[in-house]
Coordinates of C-alpha atoms in Angstrom, one line a residue:
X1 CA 140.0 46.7 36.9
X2 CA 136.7 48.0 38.0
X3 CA 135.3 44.0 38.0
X4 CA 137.8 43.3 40.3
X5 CA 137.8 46.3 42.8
X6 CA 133.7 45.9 43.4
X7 CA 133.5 42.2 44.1
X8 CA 136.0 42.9 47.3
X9 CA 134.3 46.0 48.3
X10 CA 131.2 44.1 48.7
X11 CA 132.7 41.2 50.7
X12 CA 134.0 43.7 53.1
X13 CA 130.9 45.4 53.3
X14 CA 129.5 41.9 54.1
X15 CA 132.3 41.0 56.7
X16 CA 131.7 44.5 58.7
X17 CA 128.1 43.9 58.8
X18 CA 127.5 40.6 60.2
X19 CA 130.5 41.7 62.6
X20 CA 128.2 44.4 63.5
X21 CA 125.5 42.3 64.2
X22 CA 127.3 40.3 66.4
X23 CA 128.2 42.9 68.8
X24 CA 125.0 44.4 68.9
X25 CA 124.0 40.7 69.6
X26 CA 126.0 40.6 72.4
X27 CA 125.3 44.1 74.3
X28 CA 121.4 43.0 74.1
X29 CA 122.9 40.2 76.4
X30 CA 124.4 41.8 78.8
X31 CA 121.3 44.3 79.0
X32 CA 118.8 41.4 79.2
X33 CA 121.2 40.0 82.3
X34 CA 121.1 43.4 84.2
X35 CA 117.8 43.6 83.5
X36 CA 117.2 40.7 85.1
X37 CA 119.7 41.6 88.2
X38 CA 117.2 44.5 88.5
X39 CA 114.2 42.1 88.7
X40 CA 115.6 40.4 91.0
X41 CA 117.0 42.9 93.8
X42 CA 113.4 44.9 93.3
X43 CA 111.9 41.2 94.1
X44 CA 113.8 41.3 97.5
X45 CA 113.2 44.6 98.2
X46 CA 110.1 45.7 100.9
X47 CA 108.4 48.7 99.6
X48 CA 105.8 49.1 102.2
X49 CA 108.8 48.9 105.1
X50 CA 110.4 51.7 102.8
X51 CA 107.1 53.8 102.8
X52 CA 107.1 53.6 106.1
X53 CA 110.7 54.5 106.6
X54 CA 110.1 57.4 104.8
X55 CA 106.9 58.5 106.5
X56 CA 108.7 58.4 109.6
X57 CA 111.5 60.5 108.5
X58 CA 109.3 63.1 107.1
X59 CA 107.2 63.3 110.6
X60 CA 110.4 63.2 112.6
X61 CA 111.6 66.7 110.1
X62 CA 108.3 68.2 110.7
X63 CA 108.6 67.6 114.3
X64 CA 112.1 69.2 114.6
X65 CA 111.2 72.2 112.1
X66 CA 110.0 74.9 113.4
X67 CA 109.5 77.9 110.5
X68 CA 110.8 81.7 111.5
X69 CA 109.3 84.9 109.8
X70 CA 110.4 87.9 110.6
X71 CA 108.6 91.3 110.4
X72 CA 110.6 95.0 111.4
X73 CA 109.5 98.2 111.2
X74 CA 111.2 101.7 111.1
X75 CA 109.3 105.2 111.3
X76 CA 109.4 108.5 112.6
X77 CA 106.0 109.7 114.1
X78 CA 105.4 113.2 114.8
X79 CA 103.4 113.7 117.2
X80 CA 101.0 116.5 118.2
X81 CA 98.8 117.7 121.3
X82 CA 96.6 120.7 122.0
X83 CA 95.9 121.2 125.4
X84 CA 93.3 123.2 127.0
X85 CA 95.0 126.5 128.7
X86 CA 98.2 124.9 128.3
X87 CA 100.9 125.2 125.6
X88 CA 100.8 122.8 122.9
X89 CA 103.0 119.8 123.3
X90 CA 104.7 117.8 120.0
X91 CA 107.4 116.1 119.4
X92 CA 109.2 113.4 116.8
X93 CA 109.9 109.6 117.7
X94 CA 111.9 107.2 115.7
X95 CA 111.5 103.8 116.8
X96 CA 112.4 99.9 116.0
X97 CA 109.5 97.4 115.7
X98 CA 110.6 93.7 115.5
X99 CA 108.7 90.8 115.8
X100 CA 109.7 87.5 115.3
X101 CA 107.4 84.7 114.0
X102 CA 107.9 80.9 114.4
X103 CA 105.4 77.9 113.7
X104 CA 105.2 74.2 114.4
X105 CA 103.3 71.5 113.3
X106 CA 104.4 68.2 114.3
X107 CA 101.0 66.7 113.2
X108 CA 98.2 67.3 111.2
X109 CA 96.0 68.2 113.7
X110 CA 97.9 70.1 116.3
X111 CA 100.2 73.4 115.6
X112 CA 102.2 75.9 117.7
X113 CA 102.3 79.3 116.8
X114 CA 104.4 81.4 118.6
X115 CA 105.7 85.7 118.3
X116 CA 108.3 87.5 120.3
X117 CA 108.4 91.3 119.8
X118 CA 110.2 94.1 120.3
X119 CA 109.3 97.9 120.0
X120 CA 111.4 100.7 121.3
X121 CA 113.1 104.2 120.7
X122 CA 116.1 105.4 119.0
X123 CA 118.9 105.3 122.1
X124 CA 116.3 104.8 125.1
X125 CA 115.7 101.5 127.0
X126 CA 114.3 103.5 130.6
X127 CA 111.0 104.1 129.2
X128 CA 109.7 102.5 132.1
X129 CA 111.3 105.3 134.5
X130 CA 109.0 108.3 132.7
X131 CA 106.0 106.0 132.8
X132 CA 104.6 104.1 136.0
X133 CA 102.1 101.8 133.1
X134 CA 105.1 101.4 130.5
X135 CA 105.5 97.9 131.5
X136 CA 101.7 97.1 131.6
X137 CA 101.4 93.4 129.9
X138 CA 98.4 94.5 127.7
X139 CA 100.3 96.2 125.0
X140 CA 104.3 95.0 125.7
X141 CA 105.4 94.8 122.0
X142 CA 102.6 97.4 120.1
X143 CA 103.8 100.3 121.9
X144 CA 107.7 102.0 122.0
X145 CA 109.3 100.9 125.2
X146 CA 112.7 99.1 126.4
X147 CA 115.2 97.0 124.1
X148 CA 113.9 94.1 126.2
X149 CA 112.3 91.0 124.3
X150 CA 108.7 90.1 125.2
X151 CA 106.1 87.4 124.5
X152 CA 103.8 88.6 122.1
X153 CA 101.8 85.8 121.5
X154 CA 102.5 81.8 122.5
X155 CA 99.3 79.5 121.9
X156 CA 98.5 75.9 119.9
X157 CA 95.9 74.8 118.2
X158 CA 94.0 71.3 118.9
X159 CA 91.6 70.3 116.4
X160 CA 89.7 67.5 114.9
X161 CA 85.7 66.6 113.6
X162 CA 82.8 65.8 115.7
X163 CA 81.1 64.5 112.7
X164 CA 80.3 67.4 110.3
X165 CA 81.4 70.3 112.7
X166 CA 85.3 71.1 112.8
X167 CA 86.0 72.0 116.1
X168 CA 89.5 73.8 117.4
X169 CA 90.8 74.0 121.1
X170 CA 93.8 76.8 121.8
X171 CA 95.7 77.8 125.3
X172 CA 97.7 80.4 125.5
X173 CA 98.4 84.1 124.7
X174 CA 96.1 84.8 121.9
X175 CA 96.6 86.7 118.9
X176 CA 94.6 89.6 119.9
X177 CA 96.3 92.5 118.3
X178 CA 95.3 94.1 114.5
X179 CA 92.1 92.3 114.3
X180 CA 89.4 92.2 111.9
X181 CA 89.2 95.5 109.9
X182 CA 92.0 97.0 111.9
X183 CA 94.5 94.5 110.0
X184 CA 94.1 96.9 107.1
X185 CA 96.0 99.5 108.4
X186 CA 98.0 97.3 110.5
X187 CA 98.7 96.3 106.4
X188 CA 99.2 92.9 107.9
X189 CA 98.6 89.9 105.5
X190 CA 95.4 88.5 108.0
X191 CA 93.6 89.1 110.6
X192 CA 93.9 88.1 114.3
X193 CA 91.8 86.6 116.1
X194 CA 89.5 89.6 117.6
X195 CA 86.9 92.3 116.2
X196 CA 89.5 94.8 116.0
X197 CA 86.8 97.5 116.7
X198 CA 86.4 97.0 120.2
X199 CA 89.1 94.4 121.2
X200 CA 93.1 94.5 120.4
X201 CA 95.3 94.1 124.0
X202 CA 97.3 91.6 124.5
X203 CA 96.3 88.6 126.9
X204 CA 96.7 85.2 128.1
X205 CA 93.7 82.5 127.6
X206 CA 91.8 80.3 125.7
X207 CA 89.6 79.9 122.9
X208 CA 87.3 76.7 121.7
X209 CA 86.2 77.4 118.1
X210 CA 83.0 75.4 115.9
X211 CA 82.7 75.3 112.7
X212 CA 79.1 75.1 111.5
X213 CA 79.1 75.5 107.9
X214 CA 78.6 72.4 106.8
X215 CA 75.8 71.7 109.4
X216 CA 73.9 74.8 108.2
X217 CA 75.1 75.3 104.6
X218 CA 75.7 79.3 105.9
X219 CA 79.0 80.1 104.0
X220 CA 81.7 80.5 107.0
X221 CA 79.5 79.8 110.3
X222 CA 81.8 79.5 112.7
X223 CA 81.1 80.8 116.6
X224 CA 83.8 81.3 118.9
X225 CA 84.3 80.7 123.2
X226 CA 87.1 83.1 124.3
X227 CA 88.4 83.6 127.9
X228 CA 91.1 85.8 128.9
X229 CA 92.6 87.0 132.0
X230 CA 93.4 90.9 132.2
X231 CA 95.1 91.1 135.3
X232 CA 96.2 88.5 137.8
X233 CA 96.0 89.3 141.9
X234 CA 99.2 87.1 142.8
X235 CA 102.4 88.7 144.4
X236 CA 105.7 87.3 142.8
X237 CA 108.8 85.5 144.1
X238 CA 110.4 87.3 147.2
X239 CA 108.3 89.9 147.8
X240 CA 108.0 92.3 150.6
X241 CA 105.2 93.0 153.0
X242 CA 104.5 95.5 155.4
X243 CA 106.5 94.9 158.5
X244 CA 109.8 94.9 156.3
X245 CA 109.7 90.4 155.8
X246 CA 109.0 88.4 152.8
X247 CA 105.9 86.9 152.0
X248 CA 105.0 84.0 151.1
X249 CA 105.6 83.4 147.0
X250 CA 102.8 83.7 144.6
X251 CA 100.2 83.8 146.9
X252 CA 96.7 86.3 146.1
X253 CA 97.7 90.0 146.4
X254 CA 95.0 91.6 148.0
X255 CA 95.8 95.1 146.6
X256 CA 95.2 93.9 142.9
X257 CA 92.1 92.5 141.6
X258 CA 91.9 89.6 138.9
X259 CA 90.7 90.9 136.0
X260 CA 88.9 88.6 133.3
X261 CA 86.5 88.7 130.1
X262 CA 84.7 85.7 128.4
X263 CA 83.2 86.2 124.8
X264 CA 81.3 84.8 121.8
X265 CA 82.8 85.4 118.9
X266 CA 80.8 85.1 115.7
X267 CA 81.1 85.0 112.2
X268 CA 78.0 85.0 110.6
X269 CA 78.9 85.2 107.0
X270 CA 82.1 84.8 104.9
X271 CA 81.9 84.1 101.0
X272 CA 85.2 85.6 100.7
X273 CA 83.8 89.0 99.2
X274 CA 80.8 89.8 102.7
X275 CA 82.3 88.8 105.7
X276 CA 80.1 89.7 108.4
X277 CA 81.1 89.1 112.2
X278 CA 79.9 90.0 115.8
X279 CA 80.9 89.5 119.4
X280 CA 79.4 90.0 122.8
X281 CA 81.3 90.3 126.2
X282 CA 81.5 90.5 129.6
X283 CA 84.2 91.9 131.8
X284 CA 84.8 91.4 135.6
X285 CA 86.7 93.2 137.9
X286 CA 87.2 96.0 135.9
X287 CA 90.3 97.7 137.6
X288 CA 91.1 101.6 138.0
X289 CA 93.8 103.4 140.4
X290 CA 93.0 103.0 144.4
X291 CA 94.1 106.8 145.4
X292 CA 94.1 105.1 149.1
X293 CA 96.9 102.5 148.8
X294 CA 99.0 104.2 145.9
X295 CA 101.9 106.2 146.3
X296 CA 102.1 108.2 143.8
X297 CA 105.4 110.1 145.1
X298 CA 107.1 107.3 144.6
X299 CA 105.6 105.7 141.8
X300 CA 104.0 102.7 143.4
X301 CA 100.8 102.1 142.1
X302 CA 97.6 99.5 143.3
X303 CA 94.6 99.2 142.0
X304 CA 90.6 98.5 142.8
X305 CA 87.9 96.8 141.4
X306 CA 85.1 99.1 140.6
X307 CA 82.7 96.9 138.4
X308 CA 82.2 94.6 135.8
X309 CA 81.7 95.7 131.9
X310 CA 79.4 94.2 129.2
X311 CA 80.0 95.3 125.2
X312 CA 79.2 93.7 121.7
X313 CA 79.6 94.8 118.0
X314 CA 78.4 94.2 115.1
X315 CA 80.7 94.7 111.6
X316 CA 80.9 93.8 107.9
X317 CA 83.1 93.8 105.5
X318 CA 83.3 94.2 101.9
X319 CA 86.0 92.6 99.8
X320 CA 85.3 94.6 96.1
X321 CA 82.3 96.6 96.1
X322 CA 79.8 95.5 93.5
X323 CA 80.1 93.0 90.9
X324 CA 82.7 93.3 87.7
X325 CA 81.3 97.0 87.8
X326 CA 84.9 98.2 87.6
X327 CA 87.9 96.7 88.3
X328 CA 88.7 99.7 90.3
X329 CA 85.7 98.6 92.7
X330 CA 86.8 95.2 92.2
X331 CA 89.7 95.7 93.8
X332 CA 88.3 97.9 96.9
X333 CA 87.5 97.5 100.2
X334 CA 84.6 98.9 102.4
X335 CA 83.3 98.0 106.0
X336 CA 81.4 99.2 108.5
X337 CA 81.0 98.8 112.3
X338 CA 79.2 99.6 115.8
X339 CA 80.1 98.8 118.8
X340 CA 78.8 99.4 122.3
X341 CA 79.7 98.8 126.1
X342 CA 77.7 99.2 129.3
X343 CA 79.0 99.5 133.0
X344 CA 77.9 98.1 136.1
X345 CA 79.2 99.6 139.0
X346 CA 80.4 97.7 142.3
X347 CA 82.0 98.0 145.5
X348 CA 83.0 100.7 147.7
X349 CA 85.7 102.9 146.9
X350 CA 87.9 105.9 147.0
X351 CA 87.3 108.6 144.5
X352 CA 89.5 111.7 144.4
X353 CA 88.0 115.0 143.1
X354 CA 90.8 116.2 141.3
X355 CA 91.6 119.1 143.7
X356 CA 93.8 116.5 146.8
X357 CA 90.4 115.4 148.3
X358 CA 88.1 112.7 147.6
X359 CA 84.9 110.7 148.9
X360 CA 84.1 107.0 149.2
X361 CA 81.7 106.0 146.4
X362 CA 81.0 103.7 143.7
X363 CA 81.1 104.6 140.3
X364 CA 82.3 103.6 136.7
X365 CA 83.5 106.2 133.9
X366 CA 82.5 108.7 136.8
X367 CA 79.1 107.9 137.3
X368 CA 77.2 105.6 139.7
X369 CA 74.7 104.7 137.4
X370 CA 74.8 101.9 134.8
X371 CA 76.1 104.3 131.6
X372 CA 76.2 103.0 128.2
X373 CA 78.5 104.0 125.5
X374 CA 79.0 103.4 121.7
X375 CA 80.9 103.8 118.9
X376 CA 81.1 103.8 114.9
X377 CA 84.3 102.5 112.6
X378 CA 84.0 102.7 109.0
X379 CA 86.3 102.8 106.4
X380 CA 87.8 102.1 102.8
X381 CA 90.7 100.8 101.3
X382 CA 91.5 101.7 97.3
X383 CA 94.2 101.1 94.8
X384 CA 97.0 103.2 94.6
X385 CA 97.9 105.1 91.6
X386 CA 100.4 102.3 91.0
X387 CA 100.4 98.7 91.1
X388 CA 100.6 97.4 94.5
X389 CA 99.6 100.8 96.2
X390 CA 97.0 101.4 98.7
X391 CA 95.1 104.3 100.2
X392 CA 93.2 103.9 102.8
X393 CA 90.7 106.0 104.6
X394 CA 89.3 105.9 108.1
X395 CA 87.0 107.5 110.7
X396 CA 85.4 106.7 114.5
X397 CA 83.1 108.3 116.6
X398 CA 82.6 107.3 120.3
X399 CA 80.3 108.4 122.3
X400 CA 80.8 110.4 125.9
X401 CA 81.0 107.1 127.9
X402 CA 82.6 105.0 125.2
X403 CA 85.1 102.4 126.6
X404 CA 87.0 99.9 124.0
X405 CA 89.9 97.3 125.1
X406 CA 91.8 98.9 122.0
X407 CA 95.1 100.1 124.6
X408 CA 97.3 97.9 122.3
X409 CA 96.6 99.6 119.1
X410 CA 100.0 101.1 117.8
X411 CA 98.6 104.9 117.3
X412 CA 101.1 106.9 119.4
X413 CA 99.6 109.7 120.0
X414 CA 96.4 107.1 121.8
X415 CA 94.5 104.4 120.5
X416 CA 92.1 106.3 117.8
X417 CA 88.9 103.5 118.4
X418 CA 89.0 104.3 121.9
X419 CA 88.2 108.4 121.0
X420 CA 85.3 109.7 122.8
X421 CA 84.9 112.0 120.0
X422 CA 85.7 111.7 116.1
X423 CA 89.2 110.5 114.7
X424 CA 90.1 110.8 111.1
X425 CA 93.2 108.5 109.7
X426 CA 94.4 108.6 106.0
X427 CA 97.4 106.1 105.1
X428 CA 99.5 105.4 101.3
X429 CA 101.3 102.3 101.2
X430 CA 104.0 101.4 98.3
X431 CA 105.5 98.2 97.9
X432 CA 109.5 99.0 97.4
X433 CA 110.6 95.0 96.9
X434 CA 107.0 93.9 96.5
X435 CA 106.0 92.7 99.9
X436 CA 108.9 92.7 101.5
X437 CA 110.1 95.9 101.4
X438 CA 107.7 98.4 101.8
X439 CA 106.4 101.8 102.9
X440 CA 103.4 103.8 104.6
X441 CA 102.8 107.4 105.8
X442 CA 99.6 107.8 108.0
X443 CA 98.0 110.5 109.5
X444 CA 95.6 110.2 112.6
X445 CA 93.4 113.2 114.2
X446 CA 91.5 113.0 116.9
X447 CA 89.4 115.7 118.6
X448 CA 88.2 114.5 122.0
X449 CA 84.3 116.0 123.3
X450 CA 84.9 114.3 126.5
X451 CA 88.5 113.4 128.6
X452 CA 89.2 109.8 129.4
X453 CA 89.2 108.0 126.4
X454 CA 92.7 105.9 127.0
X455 CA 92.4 105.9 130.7
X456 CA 91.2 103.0 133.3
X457 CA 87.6 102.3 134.6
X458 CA 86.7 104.8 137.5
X459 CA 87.3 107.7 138.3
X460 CA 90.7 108.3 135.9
X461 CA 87.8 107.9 132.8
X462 CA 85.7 109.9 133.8
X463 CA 84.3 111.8 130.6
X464 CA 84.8 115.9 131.0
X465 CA 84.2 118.2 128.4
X466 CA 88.0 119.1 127.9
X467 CA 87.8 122.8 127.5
X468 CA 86.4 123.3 131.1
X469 CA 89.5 121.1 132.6
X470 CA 92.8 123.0 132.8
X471 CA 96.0 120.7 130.9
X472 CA 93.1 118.1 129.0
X473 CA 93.9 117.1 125.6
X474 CA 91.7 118.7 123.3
X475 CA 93.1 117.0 120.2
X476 CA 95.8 115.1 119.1
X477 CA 97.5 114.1 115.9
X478 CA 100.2 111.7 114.8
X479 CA 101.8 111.6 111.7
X480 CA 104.1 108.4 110.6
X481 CA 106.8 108.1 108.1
X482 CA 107.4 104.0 107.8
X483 CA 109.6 101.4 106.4
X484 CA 108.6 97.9 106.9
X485 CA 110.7 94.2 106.2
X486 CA 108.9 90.9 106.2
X487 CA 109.6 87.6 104.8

C-alpha cells in the first residue's frame, strides 16, 4: 500500500510546485510593469520646477508667520521708606506684568522684532491721576501703571557683509531695558541691547552695528552707533494755545525741548566665558521742570533745557569663575563695573529755592559748574541649593553727583543704579515647571548720602545731604514675592 500512496504524494508535490512557480512568475511581471510606469512618470516629471515650487511656499509661510512669546509676571512688593523728620511711609503692591513677544523673518537677512507690554496694579487703571510723570514714555511697561497696552519695543534688523565685516542696520524702539548684567536679575534668558549699568529707558532710534572679529581675530569685536531721541518738542493733533484757538498740528512746541543721546557701544571681548564691554555718550538738551511756565496746581507740567550730559562705563563679565576648579565655580557668575557722567550746564533759567522763591541761573544737578559723578555695580550669581536655583547677589555705589538713564529699571521703591549712595539687592529664584513656571523673592536697600538720585537734570537733582532736608528719603527698601510664566 505504502508503494502506492508515495508515488502520488510526490506527483502532487510536483504539481503544487511548478504551480507555485508560475504565480510567483507572474507577480514579478506585473511588478517589473509598474516599475516601469514609475520610470516613466518620474521621466516626465520636473524636479527643479518642483524645488522651486516648494521654496516658494516655504518663503511665502515664513513671510505670513510671525512667532508670539509670551512672558507674565505676578508679585507682591513691599515697599519701605524712611524719611527725614517725617513718619515712615510703606506699603504692599500686587501687580500684573505682561509682555507680549512676536518675531518675523521673511528673509534671511532682514527680521522684525516687536513687544507690547503691560504692567499695572491689582484693581487701579488711574495711576496717571496720583502721578503727573506716570505716563512718561521712558519706562511705559517696566513700571505699575494703567490696564492700557503700550509699545515696548518695535525695531528690524537689516544686515548683510561688506567683505569680512558683518554689518546690521535697525530703526525703531530699541530694546533698551534689562541690559548687560542687569539681565541677571531681570532673570531674562539674554541681554538687551544696552550696558545695563548706566542705560535701561525705553526710547525710539536707531542703531548701525560692525562686526570686526574676523578682521582682527579679537573674539566678539563688535562696535556699535546708537541714536535715540528722549523727548520730542512737537504739540499733538488739536491742541490749544493761549488765546483759547487751536494750533496748528504737530508743529515744534516751544515749551518742551528735544531731547537726544548718540553712543558707541563696544564690546571688546566675548569668548563666551569674559565678556568685556564699554560705552561712551553724549546727551543734549537734558530736560528738568521750568517752575516759570508749570502749573503745578493743576498738574500741567513744561519743561527746560538746562544742558547737555556726557557718561561712559566700562564692565566685564565672568561666565564660571576659574577653570574646571569646581563645578560649583563653573557654574557661577561674577562681573564688575564703573560708570561715570559729567554735566555741562547751558542756558538761562529759573531755579526755585525750595522755600516759593527762586533766581534765574544756570546750573545742572544744582551746581553751575561742570560736576562729575560715578558709580560702581558689581555682583554674583550662584547655584541654588537645588537644581535650577539661583542666588544672586548685588551692590552699587554712586557718587553725590551720580546721574544714570536707569528710570526704567523695574525696582519700585527707585531705580537702585541710579542711588547716590550704596544699594544692596539679594534674589532666590526656583524653577516650578522648569522655565516656564517659576519664582523669585528679592530684596533691595538703598541708603541715599545725597537727595536726587531718580529726579530730572536741574534743580529737582540737586544732591542734599537728606538728613538736613525736612520729608527726604533717607532709605528705601523693596521686598518682592514673584511668580513668572514664559514660553
Amino acid at each position: 500500500m505504502k508503494k502506492i500512496i508515495a508515488p502520488l504524494l510526490l506527483g502532487a508535490a510536483l504539481s503544487s510546485a511548478f504551480a507555485a512557480d508560475d504565480s510567483l512568475k507572474q507577480e514579478v511581471e506585473a511588478l517589473k510593469a509598474q516599475m516601469a510606469e514609475l520610470k516613466s512618470a518620474q521621466a516626465k516629471l520636473n524636479v527643479d520646477a518642483l524645488r522651486a515650487q516648494v521654496s516658494e511656499i516655504k518663503a511665502h509661510d515664513a513671510g505670513d508667520n510671525v512667532k508670539f512669546n509670551v512672558d507674565f509676571r505676578t508679585a507682591y512688593d513691599a515697599v519701605s521708606y524712611k524719611l527725614n523728620n517725617a513718619p515712615d511711609q510703606d506699603n504692599g503692591i500686587w501687580t500684573n506684568k505682561l509682555i507680549l513677544g512676536m518675531a518675523a523673518q521673511p528673509a534671511d537677512n532682514l527680521v522684525f522684532q516687536g513687544k507690547l507690554g503691560v504692567y499695572k496694579t491689582f484693581g487701579q487703571n488711574n495711576m496717571d491721576q496720583t502721578s503727573m510723570f506716570q505716563a512718561f514714555d521712558w519706562y511705559g511697561t517696566n513700571k505699575p501703571g494703567d490696564d492700557s497696552i503700550k509699545l515696548r519695543e518695535a525695531y528690524f534688523i537689516y544686515s548683510d557683509d561688506m567683505g569680512d565685516v558683518h554689518y546690521a542696520v535697525s530703526f525703531g524702539r530699541r530694546p533698551s531695558l534689562d541690559g548687560f548684567m542687569t539681565d541677571l536679575r531681570a532673570d531674562n534668558d539674554a541681554p538687551a541691547s544696552p550696558v545695563g549699568h548706566n542705560i535701561s529707558m525705553e526710547f525710539d532710534g536707531a542703531s548701525f552695528k560692525f562686526d570686526f572679529d574676523k578682521v582682527t581675530g579679537i573674539s566678539g569685536l563688535y562696535f556699535k552707533i546708537c541714536l535715540g531721541r528722549g523727548y520730542s518738542n512737537t504739540t499733538g493733533s488739536y491742541s490749544m494755545n493761549s488765546s483759547g484757538g487751536f494750533s496748528p498740528a504737530y508743529v515744534e512746541d516751544s515749551a518742551n525741548p528735544n531731547m537726544d543721546l548718540a553712543g558707541l557701544l563696544v564690546q571688546l571681548y566675548d569668548n563666551g566665558q569674559y565678556k568685556v564691554m564699554a560705552n561712551y555718550f553724549k546727551a543734549w538738551n537734558m530736560m528738568d521742570i521750568n517752575a516759570m511756565t508749570s502749573n503745578f496746581s493743576t498738574g500741567q507740567i513744561f519743561f527746560g533745557d538746562v544742558g547737555d550730559m556726557t557718561g561712559g562705563s566700562l564692565s566685564v563679565q565672568v561666565n564660571g569663575i576659574g577653570d574646571g576648579l569646581s563645578d560649583f565655580l563653573d557654574d557661577s557668575i561674577f562681573f564688575l563695573s564703573y560708570a561715570f557722567n559729567k554735566t555741562d550746564p547751558k542756558g538761562t533759567h529759573f531755579i526755585p529755592d525750595g522755600m516759593g522763591g527762586g533766581a534765574m541761573g544756570t546750573e545742572m544737578l544744582g551746581s553751575s559748574s561742570k560736576e562729575t559723578g560715578s558709580s560702581v555695580y558689581t555682583g554674583l550669581q550662584l547655584p541654588g541649593i537645588a537644581k535650577g536655583q539661583r542666588l544672586g547677589l548685588e551692590y552699587n555705589h554712586g557718587s553725590k553727583y551720580w546721574r544714570s538713564y536707569t528710570y526704567g529699571e523695574d525696582t519700585l521703591a527707585g531705580s537702585k543704579l541710579a542711588t547716590r549712595g550704596d544699594a544692596y539687592e539679594i534674589y532666590y529664584k526656583l524653577p516650578i515647571v522648569g522655565k516656564n513656571l517659576t519664582a523669585q523673592l528679592s530684596y533691595v536697600y538703598m541708603n541715599y548720602d545725597y537727595t536726587g538720585s531718580n529726579t530730572f537734570f536741574g534743580w529737582t537733582g540737586t544732591p542734599m545731604d537728606p538728613s538736613t532736608v525736612p520729608g527726604a528719603v533717607k532709605s528705601a527698601s523693596d521686598i518682592r514675592a514673584s511668580l513668572r510664566y514664559k514660553y
